[in-house]
mmCIF file of C-alpha atoms (C1' of nucleotides) in Angstrom:
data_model
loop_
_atom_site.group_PDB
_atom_site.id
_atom_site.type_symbol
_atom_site.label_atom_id
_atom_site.label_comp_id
_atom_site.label_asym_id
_atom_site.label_seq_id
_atom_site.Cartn_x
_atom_site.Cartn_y
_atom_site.Cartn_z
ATOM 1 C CA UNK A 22 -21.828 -13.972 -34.820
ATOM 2 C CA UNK A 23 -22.716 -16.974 -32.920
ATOM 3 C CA UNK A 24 -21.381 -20.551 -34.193
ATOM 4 C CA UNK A 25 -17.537 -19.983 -34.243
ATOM 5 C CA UNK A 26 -14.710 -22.916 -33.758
ATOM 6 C CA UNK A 27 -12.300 -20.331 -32.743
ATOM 7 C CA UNK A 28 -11.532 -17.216 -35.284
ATOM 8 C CA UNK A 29 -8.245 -18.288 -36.308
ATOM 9 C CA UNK A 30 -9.627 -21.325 -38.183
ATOM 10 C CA UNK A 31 -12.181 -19.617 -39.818
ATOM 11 C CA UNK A 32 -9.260 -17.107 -41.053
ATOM 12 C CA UNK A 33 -7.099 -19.709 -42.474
ATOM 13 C CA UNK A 34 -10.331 -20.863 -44.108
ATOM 14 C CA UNK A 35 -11.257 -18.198 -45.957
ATOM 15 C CA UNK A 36 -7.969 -17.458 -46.978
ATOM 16 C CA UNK A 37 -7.822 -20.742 -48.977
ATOM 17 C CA UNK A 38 -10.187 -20.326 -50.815
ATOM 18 C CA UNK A 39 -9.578 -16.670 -51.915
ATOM 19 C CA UNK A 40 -6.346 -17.873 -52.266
ATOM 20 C CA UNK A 41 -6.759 -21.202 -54.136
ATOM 21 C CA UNK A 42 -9.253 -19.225 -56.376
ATOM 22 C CA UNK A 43 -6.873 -16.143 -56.744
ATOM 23 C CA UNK A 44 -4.181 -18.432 -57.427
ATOM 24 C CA UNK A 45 -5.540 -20.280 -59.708
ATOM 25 C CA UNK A 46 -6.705 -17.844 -62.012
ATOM 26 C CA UNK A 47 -3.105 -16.370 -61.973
ATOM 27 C CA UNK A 48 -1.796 -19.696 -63.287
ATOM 28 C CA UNK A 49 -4.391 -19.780 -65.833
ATOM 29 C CA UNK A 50 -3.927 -16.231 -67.120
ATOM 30 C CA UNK A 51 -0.177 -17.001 -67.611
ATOM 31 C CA UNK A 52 -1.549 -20.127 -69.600
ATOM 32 C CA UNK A 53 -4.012 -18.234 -71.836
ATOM 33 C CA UNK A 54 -1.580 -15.210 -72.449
ATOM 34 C CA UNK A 55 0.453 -17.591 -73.952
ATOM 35 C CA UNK A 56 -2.012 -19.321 -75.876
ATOM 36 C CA UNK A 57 -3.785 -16.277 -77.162
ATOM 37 C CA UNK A 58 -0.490 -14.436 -77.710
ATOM 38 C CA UNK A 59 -0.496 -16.369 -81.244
ATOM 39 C CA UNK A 60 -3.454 -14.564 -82.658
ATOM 40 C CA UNK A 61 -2.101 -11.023 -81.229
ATOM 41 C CA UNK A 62 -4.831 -11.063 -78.594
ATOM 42 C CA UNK A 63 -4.976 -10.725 -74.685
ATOM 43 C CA UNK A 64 -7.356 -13.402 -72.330
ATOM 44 C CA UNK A 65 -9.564 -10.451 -71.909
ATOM 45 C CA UNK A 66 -9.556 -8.962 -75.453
ATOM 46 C CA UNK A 67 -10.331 -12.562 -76.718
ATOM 47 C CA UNK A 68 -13.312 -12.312 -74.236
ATOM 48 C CA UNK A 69 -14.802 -9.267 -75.443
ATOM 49 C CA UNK A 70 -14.014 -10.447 -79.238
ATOM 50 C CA UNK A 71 -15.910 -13.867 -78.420
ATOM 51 C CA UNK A 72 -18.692 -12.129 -76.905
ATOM 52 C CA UNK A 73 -18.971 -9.993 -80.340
ATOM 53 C CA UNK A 74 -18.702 -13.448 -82.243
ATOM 54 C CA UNK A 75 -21.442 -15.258 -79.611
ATOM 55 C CA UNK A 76 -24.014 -12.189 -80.137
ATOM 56 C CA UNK A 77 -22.896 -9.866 -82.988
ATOM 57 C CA UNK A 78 -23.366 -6.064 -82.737
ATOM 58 C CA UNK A 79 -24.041 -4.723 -79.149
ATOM 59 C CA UNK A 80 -23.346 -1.952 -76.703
ATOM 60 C CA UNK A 81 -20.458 -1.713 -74.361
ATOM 61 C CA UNK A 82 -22.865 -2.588 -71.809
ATOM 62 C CA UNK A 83 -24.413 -5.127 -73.278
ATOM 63 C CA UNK A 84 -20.754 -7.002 -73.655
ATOM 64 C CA UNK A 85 -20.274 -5.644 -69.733
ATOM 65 C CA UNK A 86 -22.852 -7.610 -68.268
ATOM 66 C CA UNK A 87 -21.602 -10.356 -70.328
ATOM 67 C CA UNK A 88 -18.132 -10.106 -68.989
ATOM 68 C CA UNK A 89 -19.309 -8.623 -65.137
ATOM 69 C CA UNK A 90 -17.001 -6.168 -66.185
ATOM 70 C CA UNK A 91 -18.146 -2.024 -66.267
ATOM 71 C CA UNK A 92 -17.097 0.716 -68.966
ATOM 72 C CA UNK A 93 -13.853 2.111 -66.925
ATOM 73 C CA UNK A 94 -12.590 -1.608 -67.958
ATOM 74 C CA UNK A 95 -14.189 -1.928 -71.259
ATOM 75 C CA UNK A 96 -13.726 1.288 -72.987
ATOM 76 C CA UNK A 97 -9.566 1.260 -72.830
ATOM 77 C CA UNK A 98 -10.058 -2.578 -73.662
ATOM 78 C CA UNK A 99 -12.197 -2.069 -77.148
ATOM 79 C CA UNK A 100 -10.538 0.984 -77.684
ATOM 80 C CA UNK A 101 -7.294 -1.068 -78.172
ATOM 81 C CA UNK A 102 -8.965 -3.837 -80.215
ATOM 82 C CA UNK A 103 -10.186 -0.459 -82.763
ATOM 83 C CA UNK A 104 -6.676 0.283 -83.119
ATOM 84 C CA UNK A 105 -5.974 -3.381 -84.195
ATOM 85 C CA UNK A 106 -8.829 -2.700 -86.239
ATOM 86 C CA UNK A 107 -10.589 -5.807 -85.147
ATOM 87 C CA UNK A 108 -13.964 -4.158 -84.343
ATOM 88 C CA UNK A 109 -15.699 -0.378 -84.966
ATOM 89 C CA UNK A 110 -16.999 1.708 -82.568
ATOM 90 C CA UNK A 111 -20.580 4.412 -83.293
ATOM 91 C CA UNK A 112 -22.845 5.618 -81.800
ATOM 92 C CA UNK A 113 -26.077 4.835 -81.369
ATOM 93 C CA UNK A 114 -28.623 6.888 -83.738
ATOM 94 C CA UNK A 115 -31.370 5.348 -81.454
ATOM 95 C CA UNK A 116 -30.048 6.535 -78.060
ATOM 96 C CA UNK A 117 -26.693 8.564 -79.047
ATOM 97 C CA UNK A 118 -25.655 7.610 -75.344
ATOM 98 C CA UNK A 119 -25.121 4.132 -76.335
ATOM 99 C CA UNK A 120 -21.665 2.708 -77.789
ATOM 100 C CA UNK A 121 -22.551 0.270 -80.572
ATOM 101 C CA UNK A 122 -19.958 -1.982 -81.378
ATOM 102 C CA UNK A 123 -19.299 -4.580 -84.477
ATOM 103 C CA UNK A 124 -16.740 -6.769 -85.924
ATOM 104 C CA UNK A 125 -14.454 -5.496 -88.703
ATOM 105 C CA UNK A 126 -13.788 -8.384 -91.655
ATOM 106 C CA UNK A 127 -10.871 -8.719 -89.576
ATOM 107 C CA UNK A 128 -11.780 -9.272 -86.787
ATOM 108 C CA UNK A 129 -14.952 -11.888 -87.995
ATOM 109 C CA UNK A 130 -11.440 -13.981 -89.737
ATOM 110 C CA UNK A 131 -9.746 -14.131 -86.547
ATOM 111 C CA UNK A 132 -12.508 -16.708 -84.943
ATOM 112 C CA UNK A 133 -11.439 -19.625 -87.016
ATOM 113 C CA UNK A 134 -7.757 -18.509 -86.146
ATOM 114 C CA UNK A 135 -8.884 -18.720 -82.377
ATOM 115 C CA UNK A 136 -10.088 -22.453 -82.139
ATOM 116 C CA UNK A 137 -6.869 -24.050 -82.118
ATOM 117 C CA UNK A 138 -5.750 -22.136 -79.572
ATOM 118 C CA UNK A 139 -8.489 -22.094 -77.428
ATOM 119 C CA UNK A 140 -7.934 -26.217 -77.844
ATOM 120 C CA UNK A 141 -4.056 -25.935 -75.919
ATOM 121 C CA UNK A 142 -5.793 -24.285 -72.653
ATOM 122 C CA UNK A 143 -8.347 -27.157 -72.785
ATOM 123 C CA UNK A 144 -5.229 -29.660 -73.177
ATOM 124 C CA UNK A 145 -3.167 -27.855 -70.624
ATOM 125 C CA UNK A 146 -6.047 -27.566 -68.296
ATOM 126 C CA UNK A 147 -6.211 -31.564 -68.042
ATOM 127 C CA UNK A 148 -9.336 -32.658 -66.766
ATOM 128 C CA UNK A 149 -12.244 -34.939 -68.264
ATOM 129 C CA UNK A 150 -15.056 -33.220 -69.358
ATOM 130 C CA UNK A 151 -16.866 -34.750 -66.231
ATOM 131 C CA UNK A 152 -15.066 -32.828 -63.807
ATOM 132 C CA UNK A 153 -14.522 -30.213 -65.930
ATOM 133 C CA UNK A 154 -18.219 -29.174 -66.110
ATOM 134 C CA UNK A 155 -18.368 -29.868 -62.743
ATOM 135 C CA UNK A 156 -15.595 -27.734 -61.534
ATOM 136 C CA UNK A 157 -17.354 -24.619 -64.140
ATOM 137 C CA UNK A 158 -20.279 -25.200 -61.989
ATOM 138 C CA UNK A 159 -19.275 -24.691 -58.751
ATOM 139 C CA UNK A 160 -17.069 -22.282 -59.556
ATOM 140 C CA UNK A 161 -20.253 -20.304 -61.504
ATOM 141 C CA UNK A 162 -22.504 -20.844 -58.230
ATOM 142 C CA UNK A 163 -19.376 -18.942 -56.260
ATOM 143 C CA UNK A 164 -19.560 -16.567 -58.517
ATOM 144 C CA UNK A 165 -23.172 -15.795 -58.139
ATOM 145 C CA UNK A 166 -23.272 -15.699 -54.528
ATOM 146 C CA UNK A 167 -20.349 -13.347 -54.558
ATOM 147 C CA UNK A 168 -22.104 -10.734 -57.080
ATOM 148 C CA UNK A 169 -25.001 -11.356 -54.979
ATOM 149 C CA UNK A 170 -26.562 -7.449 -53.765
ATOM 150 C CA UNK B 38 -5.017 -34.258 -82.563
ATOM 151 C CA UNK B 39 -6.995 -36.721 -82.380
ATOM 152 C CA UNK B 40 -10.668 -37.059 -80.212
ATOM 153 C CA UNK B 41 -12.480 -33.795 -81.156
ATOM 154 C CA UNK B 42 -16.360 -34.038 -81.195
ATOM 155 C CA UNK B 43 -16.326 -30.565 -82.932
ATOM 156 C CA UNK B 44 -13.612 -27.483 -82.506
ATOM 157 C CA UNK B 45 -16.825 -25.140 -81.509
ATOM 158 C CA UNK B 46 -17.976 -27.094 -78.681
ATOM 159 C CA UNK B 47 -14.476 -27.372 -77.503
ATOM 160 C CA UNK B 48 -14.167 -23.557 -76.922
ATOM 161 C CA UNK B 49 -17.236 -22.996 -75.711
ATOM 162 C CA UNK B 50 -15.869 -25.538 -72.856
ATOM 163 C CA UNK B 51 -12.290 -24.345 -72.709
ATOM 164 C CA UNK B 52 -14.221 -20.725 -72.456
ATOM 165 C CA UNK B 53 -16.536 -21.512 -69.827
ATOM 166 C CA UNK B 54 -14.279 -22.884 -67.346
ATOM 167 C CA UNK B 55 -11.503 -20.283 -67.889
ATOM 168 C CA UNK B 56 -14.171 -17.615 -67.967
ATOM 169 C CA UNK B 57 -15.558 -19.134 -64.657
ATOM 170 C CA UNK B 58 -12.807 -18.721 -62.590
ATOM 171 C CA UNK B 59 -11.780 -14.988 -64.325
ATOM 172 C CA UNK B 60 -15.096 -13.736 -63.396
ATOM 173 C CA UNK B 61 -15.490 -15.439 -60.452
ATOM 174 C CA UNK B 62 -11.960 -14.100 -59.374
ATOM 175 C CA UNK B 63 -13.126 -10.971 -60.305
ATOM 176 C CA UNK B 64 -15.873 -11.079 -58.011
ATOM 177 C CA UNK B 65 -14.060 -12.248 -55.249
ATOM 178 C CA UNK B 66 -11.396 -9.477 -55.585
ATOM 179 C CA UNK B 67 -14.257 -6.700 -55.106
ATOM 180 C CA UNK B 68 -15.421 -8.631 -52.175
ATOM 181 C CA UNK B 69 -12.172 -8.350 -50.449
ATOM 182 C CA UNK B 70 -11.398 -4.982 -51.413
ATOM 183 C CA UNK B 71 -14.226 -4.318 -49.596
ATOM 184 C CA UNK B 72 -13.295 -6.247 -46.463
ATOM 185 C CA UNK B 73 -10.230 -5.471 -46.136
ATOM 186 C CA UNK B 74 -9.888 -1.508 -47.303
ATOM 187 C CA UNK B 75 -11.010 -1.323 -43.197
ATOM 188 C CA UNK B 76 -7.441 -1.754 -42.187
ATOM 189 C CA UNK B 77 -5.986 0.001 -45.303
ATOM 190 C CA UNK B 78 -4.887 -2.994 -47.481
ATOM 191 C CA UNK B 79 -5.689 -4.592 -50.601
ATOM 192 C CA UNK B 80 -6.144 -8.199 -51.164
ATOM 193 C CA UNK B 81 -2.668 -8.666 -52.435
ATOM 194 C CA UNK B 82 -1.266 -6.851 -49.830
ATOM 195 C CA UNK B 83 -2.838 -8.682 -47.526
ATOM 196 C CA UNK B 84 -1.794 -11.962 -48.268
ATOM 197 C CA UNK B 85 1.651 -11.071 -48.510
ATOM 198 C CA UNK B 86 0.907 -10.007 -44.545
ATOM 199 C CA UNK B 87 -0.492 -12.990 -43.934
ATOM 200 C CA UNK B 88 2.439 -15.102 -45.090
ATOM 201 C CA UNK B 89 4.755 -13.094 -42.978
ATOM 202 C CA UNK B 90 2.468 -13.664 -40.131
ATOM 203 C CA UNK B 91 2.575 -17.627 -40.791
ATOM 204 C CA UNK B 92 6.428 -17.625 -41.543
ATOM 205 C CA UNK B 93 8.012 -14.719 -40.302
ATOM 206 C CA UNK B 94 10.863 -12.996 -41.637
ATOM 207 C CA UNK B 95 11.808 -14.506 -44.893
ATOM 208 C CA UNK B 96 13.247 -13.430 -48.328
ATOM 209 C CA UNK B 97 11.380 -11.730 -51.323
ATOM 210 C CA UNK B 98 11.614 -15.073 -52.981
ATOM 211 C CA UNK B 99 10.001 -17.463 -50.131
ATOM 212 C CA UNK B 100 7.215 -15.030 -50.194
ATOM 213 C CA UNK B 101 6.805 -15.268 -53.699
ATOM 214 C CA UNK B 102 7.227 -19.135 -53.763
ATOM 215 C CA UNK B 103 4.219 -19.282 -51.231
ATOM 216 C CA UNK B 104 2.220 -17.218 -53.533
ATOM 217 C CA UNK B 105 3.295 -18.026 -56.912
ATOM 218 C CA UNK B 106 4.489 -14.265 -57.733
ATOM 219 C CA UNK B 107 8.135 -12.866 -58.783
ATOM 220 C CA UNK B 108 9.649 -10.028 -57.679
ATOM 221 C CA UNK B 109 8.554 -8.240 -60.378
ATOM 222 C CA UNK B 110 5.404 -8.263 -59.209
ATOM 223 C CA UNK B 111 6.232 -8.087 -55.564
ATOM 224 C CA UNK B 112 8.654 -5.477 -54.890
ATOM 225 C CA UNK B 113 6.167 -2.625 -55.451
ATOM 226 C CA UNK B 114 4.122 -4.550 -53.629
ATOM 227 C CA UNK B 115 6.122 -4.722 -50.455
ATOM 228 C CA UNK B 116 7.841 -1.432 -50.954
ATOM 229 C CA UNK B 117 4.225 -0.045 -51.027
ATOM 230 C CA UNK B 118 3.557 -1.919 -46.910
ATOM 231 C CA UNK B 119 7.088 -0.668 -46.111
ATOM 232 C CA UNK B 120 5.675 2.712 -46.925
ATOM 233 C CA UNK B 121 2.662 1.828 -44.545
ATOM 234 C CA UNK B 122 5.488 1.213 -41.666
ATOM 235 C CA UNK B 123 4.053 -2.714 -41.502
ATOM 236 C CA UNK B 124 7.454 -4.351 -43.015
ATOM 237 C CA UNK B 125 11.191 -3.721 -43.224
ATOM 238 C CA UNK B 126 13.103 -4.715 -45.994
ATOM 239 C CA UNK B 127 16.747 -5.515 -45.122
ATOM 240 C CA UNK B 128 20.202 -7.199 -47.205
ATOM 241 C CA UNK B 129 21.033 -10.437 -46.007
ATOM 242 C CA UNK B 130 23.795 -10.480 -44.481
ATOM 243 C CA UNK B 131 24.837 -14.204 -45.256
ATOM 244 C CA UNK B 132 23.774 -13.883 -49.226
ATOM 245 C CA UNK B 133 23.186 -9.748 -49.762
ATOM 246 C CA UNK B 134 21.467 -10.827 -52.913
ATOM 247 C CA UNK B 135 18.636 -11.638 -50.738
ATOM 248 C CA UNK B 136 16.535 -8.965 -49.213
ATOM 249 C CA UNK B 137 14.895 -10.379 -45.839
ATOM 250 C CA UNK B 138 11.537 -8.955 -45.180
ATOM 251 C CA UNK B 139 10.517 -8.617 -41.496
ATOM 252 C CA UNK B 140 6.924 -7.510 -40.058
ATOM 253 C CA UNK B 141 7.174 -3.877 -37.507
ATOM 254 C CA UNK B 142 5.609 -3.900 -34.512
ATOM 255 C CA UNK B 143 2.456 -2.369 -36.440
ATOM 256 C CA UNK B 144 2.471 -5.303 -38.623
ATOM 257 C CA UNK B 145 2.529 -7.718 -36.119
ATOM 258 C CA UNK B 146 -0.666 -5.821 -34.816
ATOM 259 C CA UNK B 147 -2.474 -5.616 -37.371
ATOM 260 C CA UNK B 148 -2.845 -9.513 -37.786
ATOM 261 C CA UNK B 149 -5.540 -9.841 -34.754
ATOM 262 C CA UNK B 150 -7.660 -6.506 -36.361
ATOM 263 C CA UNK B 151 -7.638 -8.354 -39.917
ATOM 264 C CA UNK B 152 -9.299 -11.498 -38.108
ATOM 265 C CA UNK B 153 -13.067 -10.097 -38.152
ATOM 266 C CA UNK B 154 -12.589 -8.705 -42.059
ATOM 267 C CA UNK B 155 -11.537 -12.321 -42.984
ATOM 268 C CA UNK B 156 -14.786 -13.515 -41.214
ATOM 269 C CA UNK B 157 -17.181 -11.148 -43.557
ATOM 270 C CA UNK B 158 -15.493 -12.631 -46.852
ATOM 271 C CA UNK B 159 -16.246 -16.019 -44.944
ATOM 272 C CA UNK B 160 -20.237 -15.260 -44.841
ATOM 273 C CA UNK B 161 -20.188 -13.194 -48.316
ATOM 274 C CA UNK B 162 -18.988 -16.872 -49.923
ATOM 275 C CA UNK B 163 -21.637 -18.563 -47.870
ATOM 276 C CA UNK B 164 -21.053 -21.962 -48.562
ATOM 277 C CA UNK B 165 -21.147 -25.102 -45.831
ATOM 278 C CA UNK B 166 -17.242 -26.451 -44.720
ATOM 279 C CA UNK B 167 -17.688 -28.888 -47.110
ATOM 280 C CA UNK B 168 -18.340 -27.627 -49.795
ATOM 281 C CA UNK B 169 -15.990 -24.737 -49.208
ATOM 282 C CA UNK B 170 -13.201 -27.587 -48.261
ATOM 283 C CA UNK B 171 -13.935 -29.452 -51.474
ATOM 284 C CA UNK B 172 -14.354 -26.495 -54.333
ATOM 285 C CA UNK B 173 -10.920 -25.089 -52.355
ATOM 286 C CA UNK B 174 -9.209 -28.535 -53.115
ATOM 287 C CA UNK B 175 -10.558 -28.661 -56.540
ATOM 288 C CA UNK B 176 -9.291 -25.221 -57.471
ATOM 289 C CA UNK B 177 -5.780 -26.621 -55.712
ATOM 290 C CA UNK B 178 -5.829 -28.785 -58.265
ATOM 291 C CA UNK B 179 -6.384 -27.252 -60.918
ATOM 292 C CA UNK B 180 -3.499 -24.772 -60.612
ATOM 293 C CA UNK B 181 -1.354 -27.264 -59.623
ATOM 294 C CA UNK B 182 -1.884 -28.637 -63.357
ATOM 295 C CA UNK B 183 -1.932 -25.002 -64.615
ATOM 296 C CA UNK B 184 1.634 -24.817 -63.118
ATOM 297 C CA UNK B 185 3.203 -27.971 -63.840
ATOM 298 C CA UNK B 186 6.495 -27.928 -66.369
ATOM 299 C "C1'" DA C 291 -41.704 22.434 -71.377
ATOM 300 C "C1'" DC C 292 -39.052 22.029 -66.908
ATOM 301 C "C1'" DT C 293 -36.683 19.744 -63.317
ATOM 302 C "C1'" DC C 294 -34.555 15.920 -61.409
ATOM 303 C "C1'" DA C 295 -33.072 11.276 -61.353
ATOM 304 C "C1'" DT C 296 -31.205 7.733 -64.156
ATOM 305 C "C1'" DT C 297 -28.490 5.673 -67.731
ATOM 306 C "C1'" DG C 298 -24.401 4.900 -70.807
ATOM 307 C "C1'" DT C 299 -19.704 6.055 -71.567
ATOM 308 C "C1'" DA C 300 -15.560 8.011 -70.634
ATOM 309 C "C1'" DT C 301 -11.755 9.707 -67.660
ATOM 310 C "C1'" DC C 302 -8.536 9.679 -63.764
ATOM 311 C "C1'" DG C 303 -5.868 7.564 -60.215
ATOM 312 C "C1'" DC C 304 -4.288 3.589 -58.059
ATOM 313 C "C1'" DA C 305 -2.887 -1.273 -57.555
ATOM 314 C "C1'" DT C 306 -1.858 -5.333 -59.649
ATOM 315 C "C1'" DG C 307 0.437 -9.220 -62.706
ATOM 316 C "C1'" DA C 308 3.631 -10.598 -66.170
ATOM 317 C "C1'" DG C 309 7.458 -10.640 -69.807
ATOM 318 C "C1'" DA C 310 11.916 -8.860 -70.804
ATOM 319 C "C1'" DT C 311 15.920 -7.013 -69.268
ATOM 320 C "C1'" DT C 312 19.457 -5.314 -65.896
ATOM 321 C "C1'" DT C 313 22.497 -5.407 -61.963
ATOM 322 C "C1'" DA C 314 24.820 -7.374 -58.228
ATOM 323 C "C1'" DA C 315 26.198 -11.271 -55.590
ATOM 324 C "C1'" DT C 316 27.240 -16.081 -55.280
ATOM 325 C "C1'" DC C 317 28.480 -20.671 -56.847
ATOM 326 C "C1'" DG C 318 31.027 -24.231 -59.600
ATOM 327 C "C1'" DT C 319 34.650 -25.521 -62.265
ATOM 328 C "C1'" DT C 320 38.923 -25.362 -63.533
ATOM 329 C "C1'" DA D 203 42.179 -16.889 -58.131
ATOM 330 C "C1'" DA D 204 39.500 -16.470 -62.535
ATOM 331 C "C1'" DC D 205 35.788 -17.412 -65.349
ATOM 332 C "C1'" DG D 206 31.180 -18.289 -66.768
ATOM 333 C "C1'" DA D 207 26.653 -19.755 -65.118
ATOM 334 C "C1'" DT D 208 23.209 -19.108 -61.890
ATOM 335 C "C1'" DT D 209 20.447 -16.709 -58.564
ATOM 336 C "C1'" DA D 210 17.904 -12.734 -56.230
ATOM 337 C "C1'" DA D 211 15.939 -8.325 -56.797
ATOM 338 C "C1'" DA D 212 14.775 -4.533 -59.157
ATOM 339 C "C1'" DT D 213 13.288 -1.872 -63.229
ATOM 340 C "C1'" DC D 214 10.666 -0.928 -67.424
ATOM 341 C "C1'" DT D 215 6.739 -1.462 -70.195
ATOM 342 C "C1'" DC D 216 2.265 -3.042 -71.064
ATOM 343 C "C1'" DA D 217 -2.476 -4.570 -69.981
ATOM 344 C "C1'" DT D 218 -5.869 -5.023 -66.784
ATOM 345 C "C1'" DG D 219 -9.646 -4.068 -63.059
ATOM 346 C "C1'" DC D 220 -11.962 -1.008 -60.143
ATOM 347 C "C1'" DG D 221 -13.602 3.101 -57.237
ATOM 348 C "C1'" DA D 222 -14.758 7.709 -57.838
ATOM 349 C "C1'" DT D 223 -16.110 11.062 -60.706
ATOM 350 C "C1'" DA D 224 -17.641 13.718 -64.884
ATOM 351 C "C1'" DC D 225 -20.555 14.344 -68.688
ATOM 352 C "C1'" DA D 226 -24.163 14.058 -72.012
ATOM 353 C "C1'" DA D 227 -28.476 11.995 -73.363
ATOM 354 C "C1'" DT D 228 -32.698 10.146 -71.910
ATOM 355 C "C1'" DG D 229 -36.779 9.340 -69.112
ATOM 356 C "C1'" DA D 230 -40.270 10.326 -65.394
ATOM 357 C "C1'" DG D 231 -43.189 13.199 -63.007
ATOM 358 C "C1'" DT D 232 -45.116 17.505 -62.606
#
DNA sequence: ACTCATTGTATCGCATGAGATTTAATCGTT
DNA sequence: AACGATTAAATCTCATGCGATACAATGAGT
């Protein structure tokens, strides 16, 4: 607890960058909601449907670790993409614990649908693809320290 | 529509940045739950604390201008402190569509206790001032183009 | 085989965020 | 003063996220 400029500048600190980053991401789920509205899909359901198109059939824990996100998130999230009958839920015969999920027809048509819109967020989000890599970088490293233990 | 080196690579970018700072917020929201459950308040809750404790009383709207939420989003949220006897919520008289919010003398108190918390999501980052000062603009920046029309 | 810890999902409760709509108060224009 | 437009909050509904917990299937060690 040594090195401190006085507390109240390390509180304003911190807060900006929680802030900036909590922010931030608000502003950007408003812009993806209304990108991904199009296609009938949610930021977050389009993540779990891209991870399905990136890697093909795979547990709910498989597409957790993925996301960083656990099964009290995913289950009610894949659940609602089976009733839009965009992927299909069984279990594993292997190791009947396991959740195995896959892509319906449907929901292997709606990745060509997806591109364009993914393309608006890139437009809206403004920045060359210098900075933008750089900024995903950073932003990744944060990440990692944060998960970190 | 023009300048596209390939839709795929496109969304793979547009997805890694936008997935970057949704997991990465993610991660920083468990950290702060964390840090600040020890004085009983959420992340969320605690920023709309801290903006009373930077401007004092002021309407649902400032507070919502300084954090870029609506009311629909933060009158549970400040119904749910004036439950926790930190904030009263009162008409204006001037303009009674207004509601003024205004910190209790436990609010006020609890400022100086959240100080240390703030400090422990200051280490958890663990970054240098610079580099926290620079990602923090850089996330500024993009929200403020996230934002804009 | 038996016990105990671990793993993979699911469930429950709580707290957010946001779009759409509603209500009340105020402002601007005539 | 009267009217319509605007503004400030609140309400309703939906979709997340997460901590805590429950449950069944599996694995490890005896």
């Amino acid at each position: 607890m040594a090195n401190r400029k006085g507390l109240k500048g390390e509180m304003k600190l911190e807060g900006f960058l929680c802030f900036a980053l909590y922010s931030a991401n608000n502003a950007m789920q408003r812009v993806t909601k209304a990108a991904y509205k199009n296609i009938g899909l949610t930021y977050s359901q389009y993540l779990v449907m891209a991870v399905l198109w990136e890697g093909g059939v795979q547990s709910v824990n498989d597409i957790g670790k993925k996301l960083f996100l656990e099964s009290n998130t995913l289950t009610p999230l894949i659940k609602k993409l089976e009733t839009l009958n965009l992927l299909e839920r069984n279990r594993s015969s292997k190791d009947e614990r396991k959740v195995m999920v896959s892509l319906t027809k449907e929901g292997k048509t709606l990745e060509k649908e997806s591109r364009s819109h993914a393309n608006s967020v890139v437009e809206k989000i403004g920045l060359s693809m210098k900075d933008f890599k750089e900024l995903q970088s950073k932003i990744v490293r944060l990440r990692e320290q944060l998960v970190k233990d």
